Amino acid sequence: MTDTADVTTRSTRRGELVFRVVHPDDPAAAPLLADLEREYDARYGDQLDGGAAAELARYPAEDFVAPRGVFLLLHEDDRLVAGGAFMPHDDETVELKRIWTAPGARGRGLAGRVVAELEEEARRRGSRRVVLTTGPRQPEAVALYRRAGYTPLYDVSRPAEEVGVHAFEKTLAPRPADGDRGTRPGHPAGATRAAEGGRASRPVAPTIDAAARAALDRPVLPLRHPVRWIAAAVVLVLLLNGVETLFTNPAWGWPAVGKWLFSPAILTGLQLTLVATGLSAVISFAGGVLVALARLSRNPVLSGLAWGYVWLFRSVPLILVLVFLYNLGSLYPTIGIGVPFGPQVTVPTADVLGDLAIGVLALSLSEVAYASEIVRAGVLAVDHGQLEAARALGLPPRRQFVRVVLPQALRSIVPAFVNQVVGLLKASSLLFYVSLLDLFGVVQNLSSTYPTDIIPLLVVATLWYLALTSAVSVVQYHVERWTNRGSARSLPPTPWQRVRGAVRRRTGGAGRLPSSARGARVLTADARSAR
């Protein structure tokens, strides 16, 4: 095989397979490179600086041109179905690159034929060894190379993401004498190499029988799961029936829902809900960190008081805390600070604790108890060796916690605390019972004024709570990705990256062979051996 558009042909039940060697910049190779770029972006877009295009352009085209390398395309009836290449690694070793199969031609063993063809070409050029690397998110590639006899250069018992780059090697068997060559590895029995310049063709000795060849040509069918599909169909029918009732039952009052959804009264209550929830979330997290540190302290007074605080506010219902604080002015008409049993500065309680302050204070006091336990659990989950390492570096205690312990604890803290924030968002509806017109309170007042719109108003409140909870979940997802940066070699793709990759895989496909390349010359085995 040379780099002058040489061809090896063989026939299968599906059509004629033709190997062609081209330059990497040849238009015939463009579909292969474009689909590889889409595939790499979909699987490794969050890891590659500059995207897959920069990675594919990392090696010069000259590395894949004879005598240094080769760029090989496999066509079936003039349709590009697979391809691959190799480049020099050292004097006796080549490195496989660009192994690819068209999305519509996978599962037929074409990639294995490309690898076998590349190995034969490397052996013909005097190489004794082949190496290659693949990524942790390509299990099908790992399976291909292991089936082809490549030896993994990594610990196969470790998870793929921990391994990172999967490296393989294979020692090539000595090339047989020209007279005893027979069929090259991966070539089906009965294949012929046509003559160049009109010479007669001669058959190549078969290496596999007809039954094995038929098994190789037979497509791989996925395992069927009829029970799973039946269950999915039943659930889908029930879901569609439920959705149908939402639009066919006039009692839902969808026109009234549209009227109230963005009404000024509803938006005013929504604003109060957001303010109360946001302030309470910030205060509860800061207070939870302080109470957790006190609970972990060796000082018995601090740890005892912190334990008592958590015990008290986890035991008392939130509605009771709200009502108690709302009536605090009756118990303490004035509040102040000063010397015990001495002079004090006092102010009327009603002037300090307004309705919003009472609501935020009650929510925060209750949530601090739960947040402190979440923070304490996250801190205890950090490996003790991390703290010992920080101490060995001479870091002061405050810096040990802020720079070493807390960032690692956040991986455990964030999911649980965001669940608390979602609960806090829903618990803010209790503010209605202390005369605060939050979202739920406004809906309750409007329901008493417009009794015919009770159901639509409840639907409006439900829609807004769903929207707020969904927004918190999106923030949680991205915060978790940010805190997990140091815990994994590579982060999984985001939902948007998955959708974009799926679209690219759907729209990408194998290209047709350009008409200018369809009349490529054909070589015989004798001509190849003469070269």
Short mmCIF file of C-alpha atoms in Angstrom, two decimals:
data_model
loop_
_atom_site.label_atom_id
_atom_site.label_comp_id
_atom_site.label_asym_id
_atom_site.label_seq_id
_atom_site.Cartn_x
_atom_site.Cartn_y
_atom_site.Cartn_z
CA MET A 1 0.00 0.00 0.00
CA THR A 2 1.28 3.46 -0.90
CA ASP A 3 -0.01 6.99 -0.53
CA THR A 4 -1.05 7.38 -4.16
CA ALA A 5 -4.71 6.43 -3.76
CA ASP A 6 -3.89 2.69 -3.79
CA VAL A 7 -6.76 0.32 -3.28
CA THR A 8 -7.45 -3.14 -1.83
CA THR A 9 -10.90 -4.54 -2.66
CA ARG A 10 -13.00 -7.38 -1.33
CA SER A 11 -16.66 -8.35 -1.64
CA THR A 12 -19.11 -9.03 1.21
CA ARG A 13 -22.81 -9.76 1.39
CA ARG A 14 -23.45 -6.05 1.93
CA GLY A 15 -21.27 -4.77 -0.91
CA GLU A 16 -17.72 -4.22 -2.04
CA LEU A 17 -15.27 -2.97 0.61
CA VAL A 18 -12.44 -0.83 -0.72
CA PHE A 19 -9.46 0.47 1.24
CA ARG A 20 -7.96 3.73 -0.04
CA VAL A 21 -4.96 5.65 1.22
CA VAL A 22 -5.39 9.42 1.05
CA HIS A 23 -3.77 12.58 2.31
CA PRO A 24 -5.32 13.85 5.60
CA ASP A 25 -6.34 17.06 3.81
CA ASP A 26 -8.11 15.17 1.03
CA PRO A 27 -11.85 16.05 0.81
CA ALA A 28 -12.64 12.34 1.02
CA ALA A 29 -11.37 12.34 4.64
CA ALA A 30 -13.46 15.37 5.68
CA PRO A 31 -16.54 13.35 6.87
CA LEU A 32 -14.30 11.20 9.07
CA LEU A 33 -12.62 14.19 10.71
CA ALA A 34 -15.91 16.07 11.09
CA ASP A 35 -17.62 13.15 12.82
CA LEU A 36 -14.62 12.58 15.08
CA GLU A 37 -14.76 16.24 16.08
CA ARG A 38 -18.44 15.95 16.93
CA GLU A 39 -17.86 12.75 18.89
CA TYR A 40 -14.94 14.18 20.89
CA ASP A 41 -16.84 17.39 21.66
CA ALA A 42 -19.82 15.39 22.90
CA ARG A 43 -17.73 13.13 25.14
CA TYR A 44 -14.78 15.31 26.16
CA GLY A 45 -15.92 18.87 25.44
CA ASP A 46 -15.57 19.80 29.12
CA GLN A 47 -11.92 18.66 29.15
CA LEU A 48 -10.44 19.82 25.85
CA ASP A 49 -8.96 23.31 25.73
CA GLY A 50 -10.03 24.78 22.43
CA GLY A 51 -12.40 21.89 21.69
CA ALA A 52 -11.90 18.78 19.61
CA ALA A 53 -10.81 20.81 16.58
CA ALA A 54 -7.65 21.91 18.39
CA GLU A 55 -6.96 18.33 19.49
CA LEU A 56 -7.35 16.96 15.94
CA ALA A 57 -5.01 19.66 14.62
CA ARG A 58 -2.32 18.88 17.21
CA TYR A 59 -0.39 16.62 14.85
CA PRO A 60 0.78 17.86 11.43
CA ALA A 61 -0.66 16.21 8.34
CA GLU A 62 2.86 15.13 7.30
CA ASP A 63 2.89 12.62 10.18
CA PHE A 64 0.16 10.63 8.40
CA VAL A 65 1.83 10.55 4.98
CA ALA A 66 4.35 7.97 3.72
CA PRO A 67 7.01 7.15 4.63
CA ARG A 68 6.18 8.36 8.17
CA GLY A 69 2.54 7.31 8.45
CA VAL A 70 -0.63 6.45 6.58
CA PHE A 71 -4.22 7.72 6.44
CA LEU A 72 -6.63 4.97 5.45
CA LEU A 73 -10.30 5.12 4.39
CA LEU A 74 -12.65 2.16 4.00
CA HIS A 75 -15.49 2.51 1.48
CA GLU A 76 -18.43 0.23 0.83
CA ASP A 77 -19.94 0.74 -2.60
CA ASP A 78 -18.40 4.23 -2.75
CA ARG A 79 -19.76 5.13 0.71
CA LEU A 80 -17.30 5.99 3.48
CA VAL A 81 -17.91 3.57 6.36
CA ALA A 82 -14.69 3.52 8.41
CA GLY A 83 -11.14 4.80 8.56
CA GLY A 84 -8.00 5.15 10.60
CA ALA A 85 -4.38 6.23 10.53
CA PHE A 86 -1.04 5.78 12.19
CA MET A 87 1.93 8.07 12.81
CA PRO A 88 5.51 7.37 13.89
CA HIS A 89 6.12 6.83 17.61
CA ASP A 90 9.78 5.81 17.49
CA ASP A 91 12.06 4.02 15.04
CA GLU A 92 10.29 0.66 15.43
CA THR A 93 6.87 1.73 16.71
CA VAL A 94 3.81 3.37 15.18
CA GLU A 95 0.85 4.93 17.02
CA LEU A 96 -2.72 4.39 15.84
CA LYS A 97 -4.91 7.48 15.47
CA ARG A 98 -8.27 8.51 14.05
CA ILE A 99 -9.90 5.05 14.33
CA TRP A 100 -13.51 5.71 13.28
CA THR A 101 -16.66 3.98 12.04
CA ALA A 102 -19.62 5.78 10.50
CA PRO A 103 -22.64 5.89 12.87
CA GLY A 104 -24.79 3.91 10.44
CA ALA A 105 -22.18 1.17 9.95
CA ARG A 106 -21.27 0.30 13.53
CA GLY A 107 -21.60 -3.17 15.00
CA ARG A 108 -20.19 -4.92 11.89
CA GLY A 109 -16.54 -5.22 12.89
CA LEU A 110 -15.35 -2.59 10.37
CA ALA A 111 -13.13 -0.87 12.93
CA GLY A 112 -11.37 -4.19 13.55
CA ARG A 113 -10.70 -4.54 9.82
CA VAL A 114 -9.24 -1.03 9.73
CA VAL A 115 -6.97 -1.84 12.68
CA ALA A 116 -5.84 -5.08 11.02
CA GLU A 117 -5.11 -3.24 7.76
CA LEU A 118 -3.07 -0.61 9.61
CA GLU A 119 -1.13 -3.31 11.44
CA GLU A 120 -0.32 -5.04 8.16
CA GLU A 121 0.85 -1.78 6.62
CA ALA A 122 3.02 -1.05 9.67
CA ARG A 123 4.49 -4.57 9.51
CA ARG A 124 5.24 -4.10 5.81
CA ARG A 125 7.16 -0.94 6.61
CA GLY A 126 9.30 -2.73 9.17
CA SER A 127 7.58 -1.67 12.41
CA ARG A 128 7.64 -4.16 15.24
CA ARG A 129 5.25 -2.57 17.71
CA VAL A 130 1.97 -0.62 17.75
CA VAL A 131 0.81 1.69 20.55
CA LEU A 132 -2.37 3.71 20.97
CA THR A 133 -4.40 5.65 23.54
CA THR A 134 -8.11 6.16 24.02
CA GLY A 135 -10.22 8.07 26.52
CA PRO A 136 -12.14 6.91 29.62
CA ARG A 137 -15.53 7.56 28.00
CA GLN A 138 -15.08 5.18 25.05
CA PRO A 139 -15.72 1.67 26.43
CA GLU A 140 -16.47 0.39 22.93
CA ALA A 141 -12.97 1.41 21.80
CA VAL A 142 -11.38 -0.30 24.81
CA ALA A 143 -13.30 -3.49 24.00
CA LEU A 144 -12.19 -3.30 20.35
CA TYR A 145 -8.49 -3.04 21.16
CA ARG A 146 -8.60 -5.80 23.76
CA ARG A 147 -10.32 -8.10 21.24
CA ALA A 148 -7.62 -7.22 18.72
CA GLY A 149 -4.93 -8.50 21.08
CA TYR A 150 -3.65 -5.21 22.50
CA THR A 151 -2.20 -5.24 26.01
CA PRO A 152 -3.54 -2.59 28.43
CA LEU A 153 -0.81 -0.46 30.02
CA TYR A 154 -2.99 0.49 32.98
CA ASP A 155 -4.69 -1.15 35.94
CA VAL A 156 -7.84 -2.68 34.43
CA SER A 157 -9.41 -3.07 37.90
CA ARG A 158 -9.65 0.69 38.41
CA PRO A 159 -12.69 2.71 37.23
CA ALA A 160 -12.27 4.26 33.78
CA GLU A 161 -12.50 7.85 35.03
CA GLU A 162 -9.73 7.19 37.57
CA VAL A 163 -7.51 5.66 34.89
CA GLY A 164 -7.95 8.62 32.55
CA VAL A 165 -6.07 7.99 29.33
CA HIS A 166 -6.16 4.26 28.43
CA ALA A 167 -2.88 3.20 26.80
CA PHE A 168 -2.35 -0.03 24.84
CA GLU A 169 0.50 -1.76 23.02
CA LYS A 170 0.89 -4.74 20.73
CA THR A 171 3.94 -6.52 19.35
CA LEU A 172 3.62 -7.30 15.67
CA ALA A 173 4.42 -10.80 14.50
CA PRO A 174 7.21 -11.07 11.91
CA ARG A 175 6.02 -10.53 8.37
CA PRO A 176 5.76 -13.84 6.45
CA ALA A 177 7.73 -14.47 3.28
CA ASP A 178 6.17 -13.14 0.09
CA GLY A 179 5.42 -16.62 -1.21
CA ASP A 180 3.59 -17.66 1.98
CA ARG A 181 1.79 -14.42 2.68
CA GLY A 182 -1.82 -15.50 2.21
CA THR A 183 -4.59 -13.38 3.49
CA ARG A 184 -3.66 -10.52 5.78
CA PRO A 185 -5.16 -10.38 9.28
CA GLY A 186 -8.75 -9.22 9.19
CA HIS A 187 -9.27 -9.99 5.49
CA PRO A 188 -12.25 -12.27 4.78
CA ALA A 189 -11.86 -15.55 2.97
CA GLY A 190 -12.34 -15.49 -0.75
CA ALA A 191 -11.13 -11.90 -1.10
CA THR A 192 -9.16 -11.02 -4.19
CA ARG A 193 -6.65 -8.36 -5.05
CA ALA A 194 -7.24 -7.13 -8.55
CA ALA A 195 -4.47 -6.46 -11.03
CA GLU A 196 -2.90 -3.16 -11.84
CA GLY A 197 -2.62 -2.42 -15.53
CA GLY A 198 -4.84 -5.35 -16.56
CA ARG A 199 -2.97 -8.28 -14.98
CA ALA A 200 -5.01 -11.28 -13.98
CA SER A 201 -6.13 -11.44 -10.39
CA ARG A 202 -5.39 -14.39 -8.14
CA PRO A 203 -7.30 -15.64 -5.07
CA VAL A 204 -5.89 -15.17 -1.58
CA ALA A 205 -5.73 -18.16 0.74
CA PRO A 206 -8.71 -18.15 3.10
CA THR A 207 -8.08 -17.94 6.84
CA ILE A 208 -11.62 -18.31 8.19
CA ASP A 209 -14.43 -20.59 7.14
CA ALA A 210 -17.78 -19.55 5.71
CA ALA A 211 -19.64 -19.90 9.03
CA ALA A 212 -17.21 -17.59 10.82
CA ARG A 213 -17.38 -15.10 7.96
CA ALA A 214 -21.18 -15.13 8.12
CA ALA A 215 -21.02 -14.51 11.87
CA LEU A 216 -18.75 -11.53 11.32
CA ASP A 217 -21.11 -10.05 8.73
CA ARG A 218 -24.21 -10.55 10.85
CA PRO A 219 -25.24 -7.31 12.64
CA VAL A 220 -25.29 -7.26 16.43
CA LEU A 221 -28.85 -6.96 17.76
CA PRO A 222 -29.51 -5.45 21.20
CA LEU A 223 -31.21 -7.52 23.89
CA ARG A 224 -34.96 -7.00 23.86
CA HIS A 225 -36.88 -6.00 27.02
CA PRO A 226 -40.62 -6.47 26.32
CA VAL A 227 -41.70 -6.10 29.98
CA ARG A 228 -39.85 -2.81 30.24
CA TRP A 229 -41.58 -1.46 27.13
CA ILE A 230 -45.00 -2.65 28.33
CA ALA A 231 -44.48 -0.93 31.69
CA ALA A 232 -43.35 2.25 29.93
CA ALA A 233 -46.45 2.13 27.69
CA VAL A 234 -48.79 1.73 30.69
CA VAL A 235 -47.15 4.65 32.51
CA LEU A 236 -47.31 6.77 29.38
CA VAL A 237 -51.02 6.04 28.90
CA LEU A 238 -51.75 6.97 32.53
CA LEU A 239 -49.71 10.14 32.17
CA LEU A 240 -51.54 11.14 29.00
CA ASN A 241 -54.89 10.54 30.70
CA GLY A 242 -53.83 12.77 33.57
CA VAL A 243 -52.68 15.48 31.19
CA GLU A 244 -55.94 15.22 29.27
CA THR A 245 -57.97 15.95 32.41
CA LEU A 246 -55.95 19.12 32.99
CA PHE A 247 -57.21 20.62 29.74
CA THR A 248 -60.65 19.04 29.40
CA ASN A 249 -61.91 19.69 32.95
CA PRO A 250 -63.25 23.29 33.04
CA ALA A 251 -63.02 23.36 36.85
CA TRP A 252 -59.27 24.00 36.56
CA GLY A 253 -60.11 27.45 35.22
CA TRP A 254 -57.07 27.98 33.02
CA PRO A 255 -58.27 31.40 31.77
CA ALA A 256 -58.38 32.56 35.40
CA VAL A 257 -54.92 31.06 35.98
CA GLY A 258 -53.57 33.22 33.17
CA LYS A 259 -55.30 36.26 34.66
CA TRP A 260 -53.83 35.79 38.16
CA LEU A 261 -50.37 34.39 37.30
CA PHE A 262 -48.69 37.78 36.87
CA SER A 263 -51.13 39.96 38.78
CA PRO A 264 -49.53 42.69 40.99
CA ALA A 265 -50.85 41.10 44.20
CA ILE A 266 -49.34 37.69 43.35
CA LEU A 267 -46.01 39.25 42.34
CA THR A 268 -45.90 41.25 45.60
CA GLY A 269 -46.39 38.07 47.62
CA LEU A 270 -43.79 36.29 45.48
CA GLN A 271 -41.29 39.06 46.19
CA LEU A 272 -41.84 38.69 49.95
CA THR A 273 -41.36 34.92 49.67
CA LEU A 274 -38.07 35.38 47.82
CA VAL A 275 -36.76 37.98 50.28
CA ALA A 276 -37.67 35.92 53.34
CA THR A 277 -36.25 32.71 51.86
CA GLY A 278 -33.05 34.34 50.63
CA LEU A 279 -32.28 36.13 53.90
CA SER A 280 -33.10 33.03 55.95
CA ALA A 281 -30.92 30.80 53.74
CA VAL A 282 -27.88 33.07 54.07
CA ILE A 283 -28.33 33.56 57.82
CA SER A 284 -28.99 29.85 58.45
CA PHE A 285 -25.87 28.76 56.54
CA ALA A 286 -23.61 31.27 58.31
CA GLY A 287 -25.17 30.40 61.66
CA GLY A 288 -24.95 26.69 60.88
CA VAL A 289 -21.21 26.97 60.25
CA LEU A 290 -20.72 28.76 63.60
CA VAL A 291 -22.88 26.30 65.55
CA ALA A 292 -21.14 23.34 63.88
CA LEU A 293 -17.71 24.73 64.81
CA ALA A 294 -18.92 25.23 68.36
CA ARG A 295 -20.27 21.69 68.41
CA LEU A 296 -16.90 20.36 67.23
CA SER A 297 -14.97 22.55 69.67
CA ARG A 298 -13.09 21.02 72.59
CA ASN A 299 -14.46 23.75 74.82
CA PRO A 300 -17.21 22.05 76.87
CA VAL A 301 -19.20 25.28 77.27
CA LEU A 302 -19.32 25.97 73.53
CA SER A 303 -20.02 22.37 72.53
CA GLY A 304 -22.67 22.02 75.26
CA LEU A 305 -24.48 25.22 74.28
CA ALA A 306 -24.35 24.26 70.61
CA TRP A 307 -25.79 20.83 71.37
CA GLY A 308 -28.55 22.43 73.46
CA TYR A 309 -29.42 24.86 70.67
CA VAL A 310 -29.71 22.07 68.12
CA TRP A 311 -31.76 19.95 70.51
CA LEU A 312 -34.17 22.81 71.25
CA PHE A 313 -34.93 24.05 67.75
CA ARG A 314 -35.08 20.58 66.21
CA SER A 315 -37.69 19.69 68.82
CA VAL A 316 -39.97 22.74 68.49
CA PRO A 317 -42.23 23.02 65.38
CA LEU A 318 -41.59 25.99 63.13
CA ILE A 319 -45.15 27.28 63.43
CA LEU A 320 -44.74 27.37 67.21
CA VAL A 321 -41.52 29.39 66.88
CA LEU A 322 -43.28 31.84 64.55
CA VAL A 323 -46.25 32.34 66.87
CA PHE A 324 -44.02 32.64 69.92
CA LEU A 325 -41.86 35.35 68.34
CA TYR A 326 -44.94 37.15 67.03
CA ASN A 327 -46.15 37.43 70.64
CA LEU A 328 -42.72 38.20 72.10
CA GLY A 329 -43.78 41.80 72.77
CA SER A 330 -46.33 40.56 75.29
CA LEU A 331 -43.62 38.74 77.24
CA TYR A 332 -40.88 41.35 76.81
CA PRO A 333 -42.30 44.82 76.04
CA THR A 334 -38.72 46.11 75.81
CA ILE A 335 -35.42 44.46 74.91
CA GLY A 336 -31.93 45.75 75.53
CA ILE A 337 -28.33 45.05 76.35
CA GLY A 338 -26.10 46.07 79.19
CA VAL A 339 -24.53 44.90 82.43
CA PRO A 340 -26.43 42.07 84.14
CA PHE A 341 -28.33 43.48 87.11
CA GLY A 342 -26.93 46.88 86.15
CA PRO A 343 -27.59 49.71 83.71
CA GLN A 344 -29.00 48.66 80.33
CA VAL A 345 -29.97 50.28 77.03
CA THR A 346 -33.51 49.21 76.08
CA VAL A 347 -35.86 49.82 73.17
CA PRO A 348 -39.48 48.76 72.61
CA THR A 349 -39.70 45.29 71.17
CA ALA A 350 -42.26 46.34 68.57
CA ASP A 351 -39.80 48.92 67.16
CA VAL A 352 -37.05 46.29 66.63
CA LEU A 353 -39.01 43.25 65.48
CA GLY A 354 -41.29 44.08 62.58
CA ASP A 355 -43.37 41.45 60.82
CA LEU A 356 -40.68 40.63 58.24
CA ALA A 357 -37.93 40.56 60.87
CA ILE A 358 -40.00 38.15 62.98
CA GLY A 359 -40.57 35.87 60.01
CA VAL A 360 -36.91 35.83 58.93
CA LEU A 361 -35.73 35.36 62.52
CA ALA A 362 -38.06 32.44 63.13
CA LEU A 363 -37.11 30.71 59.88
CA SER A 364 -33.40 31.30 60.51
CA LEU A 365 -33.42 30.09 64.11
CA SER A 366 -35.09 26.86 63.09
CA GLU A 367 -32.96 26.27 60.00
CA VAL A 368 -29.65 27.02 61.77
CA ALA A 369 -30.14 23.87 63.85
CA TYR A 370 -30.50 21.70 60.75
CA ALA A 371 -27.79 23.51 58.79
CA SER A 372 -25.31 23.03 61.64
CA GLU A 373 -25.81 19.28 61.52
CA ILE A 374 -25.32 19.30 57.74
CA VAL A 375 -22.08 21.29 58.06
CA ARG A 376 -20.85 19.10 60.92
CA ALA A 377 -21.50 15.94 58.88
CA GLY A 378 -19.63 17.43 55.91
CA VAL A 379 -16.63 18.38 58.04
CA LEU A 380 -16.49 14.92 59.63
CA ALA A 381 -16.62 13.36 56.15
CA VAL A 382 -13.28 14.97 55.20
CA ASP A 383 -10.41 12.53 55.54
CA HIS A 384 -8.45 13.18 58.72
CA GLY A 385 -5.23 12.95 56.76
CA GLN A 386 -6.11 16.21 55.01
CA LEU A 387 -6.15 18.03 58.34
CA GLU A 388 -2.90 16.39 59.38
CA ALA A 389 -1.29 17.49 56.12
CA ALA A 390 -2.49 21.05 56.68
CA ARG A 391 -1.02 21.04 60.18
CA ALA A 392 2.26 19.65 58.86
CA LEU A 393 2.45 22.63 56.47
CA GLY A 394 2.19 24.98 59.44
CA LEU A 395 -1.13 26.52 58.47
CA PRO A 396 -2.97 28.31 61.30
CA PRO A 397 -6.23 26.69 62.46
CA ARG A 398 -8.47 29.26 60.77
CA ARG A 399 -6.67 28.81 57.45
CA GLN A 400 -6.77 25.02 57.84
CA PHE A 401 -10.55 25.17 58.03
CA VAL A 402 -11.15 27.81 55.35
CA ARG A 403 -8.64 26.58 52.76
CA VAL A 404 -8.45 22.82 53.33
CA VAL A 405 -11.40 21.39 55.27
CA LEU A 406 -14.37 23.53 54.16
CA PRO A 407 -13.79 23.27 50.36
CA GLN A 408 -13.72 19.48 50.60
CA ALA A 409 -16.66 19.40 53.01
CA LEU A 410 -18.76 21.43 50.56
CA ARG A 411 -19.07 18.36 48.31
CA SER A 412 -21.16 16.74 51.07
CA ILE A 413 -22.74 19.93 52.37
CA VAL A 414 -24.15 21.41 49.15
CA PRO A 415 -26.70 18.68 48.18
CA ALA A 416 -28.11 18.37 51.69
CA PHE A 417 -28.20 22.13 52.33
CA VAL A 418 -29.93 22.86 49.03
CA ASN A 419 -32.60 20.36 50.05
CA GLN A 420 -32.98 22.41 53.22
CA VAL A 421 -33.30 25.58 51.11
CA VAL A 422 -36.10 23.94 49.11
CA GLY A 423 -37.80 23.01 52.38
CA LEU A 424 -37.27 26.57 53.59
CA LEU A 425 -38.89 27.93 50.45
CA LYS A 426 -41.99 25.86 51.11
CA ALA A 427 -41.92 26.56 54.86
CA SER A 428 -42.12 30.29 54.12
CA SER A 429 -45.83 29.70 53.42
CA LEU A 430 -46.26 29.53 57.22
CA LEU A 431 -45.56 33.26 57.40
CA PHE A 432 -49.21 33.75 56.50
CA TYR A 433 -50.13 32.72 60.06
CA VAL A 434 -48.21 35.69 61.51
CA SER A 435 -49.89 38.25 59.21
CA LEU A 436 -47.19 38.23 56.52
CA LEU A 437 -48.69 38.15 53.04
CA ASP A 438 -46.21 35.99 51.19
CA LEU A 439 -47.19 34.10 48.03
CA PHE A 440 -49.39 31.63 49.91
CA GLY A 441 -50.86 34.40 52.08
CA VAL A 442 -51.84 36.48 49.05
CA VAL A 443 -53.48 33.41 47.48
CA GLN A 444 -55.43 32.76 50.68
CA ASN A 445 -56.66 36.37 50.87
CA LEU A 446 -57.63 36.43 47.20
CA SER A 447 -59.47 33.10 47.61
CA SER A 448 -61.69 34.60 50.31
CA THR A 449 -62.41 37.61 48.11
CA TYR A 450 -62.94 35.61 44.89
CA PRO A 451 -64.42 32.27 46.02
CA THR A 452 -65.05 31.18 42.41
CA ASP A 453 -61.29 31.33 41.67
CA ILE A 454 -60.05 29.17 44.54
CA ILE A 455 -58.75 26.37 42.30
CA PRO A 456 -57.09 28.71 39.74
CA LEU A 457 -55.38 30.63 42.57
CA LEU A 458 -54.06 27.41 44.08
CA VAL A 459 -52.77 26.42 40.63
CA VAL A 460 -51.02 29.80 40.37
CA ALA A 461 -49.29 29.24 43.72
CA THR A 462 -48.29 25.70 42.63
CA LEU A 463 -46.80 26.95 39.37
CA TRP A 464 -44.73 29.60 41.11
CA TYR A 465 -43.45 27.15 43.74
CA LEU A 466 -42.53 24.72 40.95
CA ALA A 467 -40.66 27.46 39.10
CA LEU A 468 -38.77 28.58 42.21
CA THR A 469 -37.82 25.02 43.18
CA SER A 470 -36.63 24.32 39.62
CA ALA A 471 -34.46 27.44 39.66
CA VAL A 472 -32.91 26.34 42.97
CA SER A 473 -32.24 22.88 41.48
CA VAL A 474 -30.41 24.43 38.50
CA VAL A 475 -28.24 26.49 40.84
CA GLN A 476 -27.60 23.37 42.94
CA TYR A 477 -26.45 21.42 39.86
CA HIS A 478 -23.86 24.01 38.86
CA VAL A 479 -22.67 24.57 42.44
CA GLU A 480 -22.15 20.82 42.82
CA ARG A 481 -20.13 20.74 39.58
CA TRP A 482 -18.01 23.61 40.89
CA THR A 483 -17.35 21.90 44.24
CA ASN A 484 -16.58 18.56 42.54
CA ARG A 485 -13.80 19.96 40.36
CA GLY A 486 -11.04 18.47 42.50
CA SER A 487 -12.74 15.14 43.22
CA ALA A 488 -12.71 13.71 39.67
CA ARG A 489 -10.30 13.78 36.78
CA SER A 490 -13.08 14.93 34.48
CA LEU A 491 -16.58 16.20 35.13
CA PRO A 492 -19.49 14.53 33.34
CA PRO A 493 -21.08 16.54 30.54
CA THR A 494 -23.89 18.93 31.40
CA PRO A 495 -27.43 18.25 30.13
CA TRP A 496 -26.91 20.88 27.44
CA GLN A 497 -23.67 19.20 26.36
CA ARG A 498 -25.49 15.84 26.20
CA VAL A 499 -28.26 17.32 24.05
CA ARG A 500 -25.76 19.03 21.77
CA GLY A 501 -23.76 15.82 21.41
CA ALA A 502 -26.91 13.81 20.64
CA VAL A 503 -27.92 16.31 17.98
CA ARG A 504 -24.46 16.17 16.43
CA ARG A 505 -24.52 12.39 16.39
CA ARG A 506 -27.94 12.44 14.74
CA THR A 507 -27.00 14.98 12.09
CA GLY A 508 -23.49 13.66 11.47
CA GLY A 509 -22.97 10.78 9.06
CA ALA A 510 -20.65 9.15 6.66
CA GLY A 511 -19.90 11.05 3.50
CA ARG A 512 -20.03 9.84 -0.07
CA LEU A 513 -16.83 9.22 -1.93
CA PRO A 514 -16.07 12.12 -4.30
CA SER A 515 -16.60 11.23 -7.96
CA SER A 516 -12.98 12.13 -8.72
CA ALA A 517 -11.79 9.32 -6.43
CA ARG A 518 -14.15 6.61 -7.65
CA GLY A 519 -11.84 5.55 -10.46
CA ALA A 520 -8.86 4.83 -8.18
CA ARG A 521 -6.32 2.29 -9.36
CA VAL A 522 -6.24 -1.28 -8.04
CA LEU A 523 -3.11 -3.15 -6.93
CA THR A 524 -2.29 -6.84 -7.01
CA ALA A 525 -0.51 -8.69 -4.26
CA ASP A 526 2.46 -9.11 -6.60
CA ALA A 527 2.67 -5.38 -7.21
CA ARG A 528 2.46 -4.65 -3.47
CA SER A 529 5.21 -7.14 -2.63
CA ALA A 530 7.41 -5.73 -5.43
CA ARG A 531 7.27 -2.37 -3.71
#
